[in-house]
Amino acid sequence: MKNKVRELRVKHYLAQGQLAEAMGVSRQTINSIENERYTPSLPLALALARYFGVTVEEMFDDQG
Amino acid sequence: MTKGSWCGFTRSKWFLPAFSLVLGLVMLAVSWLGGDPGQGLVSLAVLAGFGLVILLAGRRSETIRGLSGEGRDERFAQIDLQASAVAGLAVIVALIVAWLVATARGQSGEPYDWLLAIAGLSYVLAVGWFRWRG
């Protein structure tokens, strides 16, 4: 699923490992989400959106 | 051991190596009881070696860390579920082929028939259970 995780992570000067640690997942999971190979669960999507202070709709685009 | 500490142990890097070692010891004991301790020692060596490889290689490979339980997250849980489904399907296909071959040879089809029955029944029960829960 298209998303802005990488864009927001870079904007916040975070490495994938730092974001992964904050979310309680592996670095590879963050990488897979950014590369649109893995669609996160609703709790993880909500946690990511909350972490960056955006809505889930702003972060994920299911129309893309 | 509490439920929390048990979950912590199963998700640590020690779980799969420890499980392999215990399984090897059980196989040694069973082989010993069956009068063939040599085969048990080989099994123990293979399983202990497997555990050691998992322990050492887990530092470098996410796949092996996931297999050993260390650092599993929701993505790996999904991978685990899909891999389990593939493994189950492979076993069922192998059982069907074995049952067909045994039957074609004029044999009774045991134990493949009741193993297939267990697979089918457990699948139906699991579908019912998860539908009821979900």
Short mmCIF file of C-alpha atoms in Angstrom, two decimals:
data_model
loop_
_atom_site.label_atom_id
_atom_site.label_comp_id
_atom_site.label_asym_id
_atom_site.label_seq_id
_atom_site.Cartn_x
_atom_site.Cartn_y
_atom_site.Cartn_z
CA MET A 1 0.00 0.00 0.00
CA LYS A 2 1.30 3.44 -0.90
CA ASN A 3 2.33 5.39 2.17
CA LYS A 4 4.33 8.32 3.46
CA VAL A 5 6.26 6.47 6.15
CA ARG A 6 9.65 7.03 4.54
CA GLU A 7 8.88 10.68 3.80
CA LEU A 8 7.81 11.35 7.40
CA ARG A 9 10.67 9.34 8.88
CA VAL A 10 13.26 11.26 6.87
CA LYS A 11 11.52 14.53 7.75
CA HIS A 12 11.95 13.66 11.43
CA TYR A 13 15.63 12.67 10.94
CA LEU A 14 14.97 9.11 12.03
CA ALA A 15 16.76 5.95 10.92
CA GLN A 16 14.64 2.89 10.14
CA GLY A 17 16.04 1.20 13.24
CA GLN A 18 15.02 4.09 15.48
CA LEU A 19 11.47 4.09 14.14
CA ALA A 20 11.35 0.31 14.42
CA GLU A 21 12.40 0.47 18.05
CA ALA A 22 9.79 3.12 18.80
CA MET A 23 7.10 0.96 17.16
CA GLY A 24 8.27 -2.31 18.73
CA VAL A 25 8.87 -4.02 15.37
CA SER A 26 11.94 -5.03 13.40
CA ARG A 27 13.87 -2.67 11.11
CA GLN A 28 13.00 -4.99 8.22
CA THR A 29 9.29 -4.50 8.90
CA ILE A 30 9.66 -0.72 8.61
CA ASN A 31 11.65 -1.26 5.41
CA SER A 32 8.93 -3.54 4.00
CA ILE A 33 6.22 -1.00 4.81
CA GLU A 34 8.19 1.80 3.16
CA ASN A 35 8.73 -0.31 0.06
CA GLU A 36 5.02 -1.24 -0.04
CA ARG A 37 5.72 -4.94 0.35
CA TYR A 38 3.91 -5.22 3.67
CA THR A 39 0.66 -3.63 4.80
CA PRO A 40 0.81 -3.05 8.56
CA SER A 41 -1.92 -4.10 10.95
CA LEU A 42 -4.42 -1.50 12.09
CA PRO A 43 -2.74 -1.11 15.54
CA LEU A 44 0.66 -0.52 13.90
CA ALA A 45 -0.80 1.87 11.31
CA LEU A 46 -2.48 3.82 14.13
CA ALA A 47 0.75 3.84 16.16
CA LEU A 48 2.73 5.13 13.17
CA ALA A 49 0.19 7.85 12.45
CA ARG A 50 0.05 8.87 16.11
CA TYR A 51 3.84 8.91 16.31
CA PHE A 52 4.13 11.34 13.42
CA GLY A 53 1.07 13.37 14.41
CA VAL A 54 -0.92 12.67 11.25
CA THR A 55 -4.06 10.71 10.47
CA VAL A 56 -3.97 7.18 9.08
CA GLU A 57 -5.56 8.47 5.88
CA GLU A 58 -2.78 11.02 5.51
CA MET A 59 -0.15 8.35 5.97
CA PHE A 60 -1.65 5.48 3.94
CA ASP A 61 -3.28 5.62 0.53
CA ASP A 62 -5.40 2.59 -0.34
CA GLN A 63 -6.43 4.17 -3.65
CA GLY A 64 -2.90 4.26 -5.01
CA MET B 1 7.30 -20.30 35.10
CA THR B 2 4.62 -17.64 34.61
CA LYS B 3 2.79 -17.14 31.32
CA GLY B 4 4.67 -13.89 30.69
CA SER B 5 8.10 -15.34 31.32
CA TRP B 6 7.23 -18.39 29.21
CA CYS B 7 6.23 -16.10 26.30
CA GLY B 8 9.48 -14.21 26.83
CA PHE B 9 11.43 -17.45 26.69
CA THR B 10 9.71 -18.67 23.51
CA ARG B 11 10.61 -15.35 21.87
CA SER B 12 14.21 -15.40 22.99
CA LYS B 13 17.16 -16.55 20.92
CA TRP B 14 17.53 -19.53 23.26
CA PHE B 15 14.14 -21.12 22.59
CA LEU B 16 14.77 -23.00 19.33
CA PRO B 17 18.32 -24.15 20.27
CA ALA B 18 17.01 -25.35 23.65
CA PHE B 19 14.01 -27.04 22.00
CA SER B 20 16.32 -28.76 19.48
CA LEU B 21 18.56 -30.00 22.26
CA VAL B 22 15.64 -31.31 24.35
CA LEU B 23 14.14 -33.00 21.27
CA GLY B 24 17.54 -34.59 20.57
CA LEU B 25 17.71 -35.89 24.14
CA VAL B 26 14.17 -37.28 23.88
CA MET B 27 15.10 -39.02 20.61
CA LEU B 28 18.20 -40.43 22.27
CA ALA B 29 16.12 -41.77 25.16
CA VAL B 30 13.50 -43.27 22.82
CA SER B 31 16.16 -44.84 20.59
CA TRP B 32 17.89 -46.22 23.65
CA LEU B 33 14.62 -47.78 24.82
CA GLY B 34 14.17 -49.19 21.31
CA GLY B 35 17.58 -50.84 21.51
CA ASP B 36 19.36 -48.55 19.04
CA PRO B 37 21.29 -45.91 21.02
CA GLY B 38 23.57 -45.25 18.02
CA GLN B 39 20.70 -43.80 16.01
CA GLY B 40 19.72 -41.71 19.03
CA LEU B 41 23.23 -40.30 19.30
CA VAL B 42 23.17 -39.35 15.61
CA SER B 43 19.80 -37.64 16.09
CA LEU B 44 21.11 -35.79 19.14
CA ALA B 45 24.20 -34.63 17.25
CA VAL B 46 22.14 -33.44 14.26
CA LEU B 47 19.63 -31.57 16.42
CA ALA B 48 22.28 -30.07 18.70
CA GLY B 49 24.21 -28.93 15.59
CA PHE B 50 21.04 -27.42 14.15
CA GLY B 51 20.45 -25.54 17.41
CA LEU B 52 24.01 -24.25 17.42
CA VAL B 53 23.73 -23.04 13.81
CA ILE B 54 20.47 -21.24 14.63
CA LEU B 55 22.08 -19.62 17.67
CA LEU B 56 25.17 -18.42 15.82
CA ALA B 57 23.61 -17.49 12.47
CA GLY B 58 20.72 -15.61 14.15
CA ARG B 59 23.01 -12.63 14.68
CA ARG B 60 23.18 -12.04 10.94
CA SER B 61 19.90 -13.28 9.50
CA GLU B 62 16.40 -11.94 10.14
CA THR B 63 14.96 -15.20 8.80
CA ILE B 64 16.84 -17.25 11.37
CA ARG B 65 16.01 -14.79 14.17
CA GLY B 66 12.37 -15.15 13.19
CA LEU B 67 12.62 -18.93 13.10
CA SER B 68 14.18 -18.97 16.54
CA GLY B 69 11.48 -16.70 17.93
CA GLU B 70 13.75 -13.79 18.74
CA GLY B 71 12.41 -10.39 17.74
CA ARG B 72 9.24 -11.69 16.15
CA ASP B 73 6.82 -8.97 15.25
CA GLU B 74 3.47 -8.85 13.46
CA ARG B 75 5.05 -9.17 10.00
CA PHE B 76 6.95 -12.26 11.01
CA ALA B 77 3.81 -13.66 12.66
CA GLN B 78 2.10 -13.33 9.27
CA ILE B 79 5.07 -14.95 7.52
CA ASP B 80 4.96 -17.76 10.10
CA LEU B 81 1.24 -18.29 9.45
CA GLN B 82 1.73 -18.44 5.67
CA ALA B 83 4.73 -20.74 6.00
CA SER B 84 2.76 -23.03 8.33
CA ALA B 85 -0.06 -23.18 5.77
CA VAL B 86 2.42 -24.12 3.03
CA ALA B 87 4.00 -26.78 5.25
CA GLY B 88 0.56 -28.18 6.14
CA LEU B 89 -0.44 -28.27 2.48
CA ALA B 90 2.80 -30.05 1.56
CA VAL B 91 2.17 -32.71 4.22
CA ILE B 92 -1.44 -33.20 3.11
CA VAL B 93 -0.43 -33.54 -0.56
CA ALA B 94 2.29 -36.04 0.43
CA LEU B 95 -0.27 -38.03 2.48
CA ILE B 96 -2.77 -38.09 -0.39
CA VAL B 97 -0.09 -39.31 -2.82
CA ALA B 98 1.12 -41.93 -0.32
CA TRP B 99 -2.47 -43.10 0.28
CA LEU B 100 -3.12 -43.36 -3.48
CA VAL B 101 0.10 -45.32 -4.03
CA ALA B 102 -0.61 -47.67 -1.10
CA THR B 103 -4.19 -48.25 -2.27
CA ALA B 104 -3.07 -48.88 -5.86
CA ARG B 105 -0.66 -51.49 -4.56
CA GLY B 106 -3.54 -53.27 -2.88
CA GLN B 107 -2.53 -52.21 0.62
CA SER B 108 -4.96 -50.96 3.25
CA GLY B 109 -3.88 -47.30 3.06
CA GLU B 110 -2.97 -47.18 6.74
CA PRO B 111 -1.71 -45.02 8.38
CA TYR B 112 -2.25 -42.43 5.64
CA ASP B 113 -6.04 -42.67 5.78
CA TRP B 114 -6.41 -41.79 9.44
CA LEU B 115 -3.67 -39.14 9.20
CA LEU B 116 -5.68 -37.55 6.38
CA ALA B 117 -8.81 -37.84 8.50
CA ILE B 118 -7.04 -36.03 11.36
CA ALA B 119 -5.88 -33.30 8.95
CA GLY B 120 -9.36 -32.83 7.49
CA LEU B 121 -11.15 -32.93 10.83
CA SER B 122 -8.71 -30.53 12.52
CA TYR B 123 -9.07 -28.12 9.58
CA VAL B 124 -12.88 -28.15 9.80
CA LEU B 125 -12.77 -27.76 13.61
CA ALA B 126 -10.25 -24.90 13.33
CA VAL B 127 -12.41 -23.11 10.74
CA GLY B 128 -15.43 -23.50 13.05
CA TRP B 129 -13.48 -22.30 16.08
CA PHE B 130 -12.01 -19.23 14.40
CA ARG B 131 -15.34 -18.35 12.77
CA TRP B 132 -17.02 -18.57 16.19
CA ARG B 133 -14.29 -16.45 17.81
CA GLY B 134 -14.11 -13.93 15.01
#
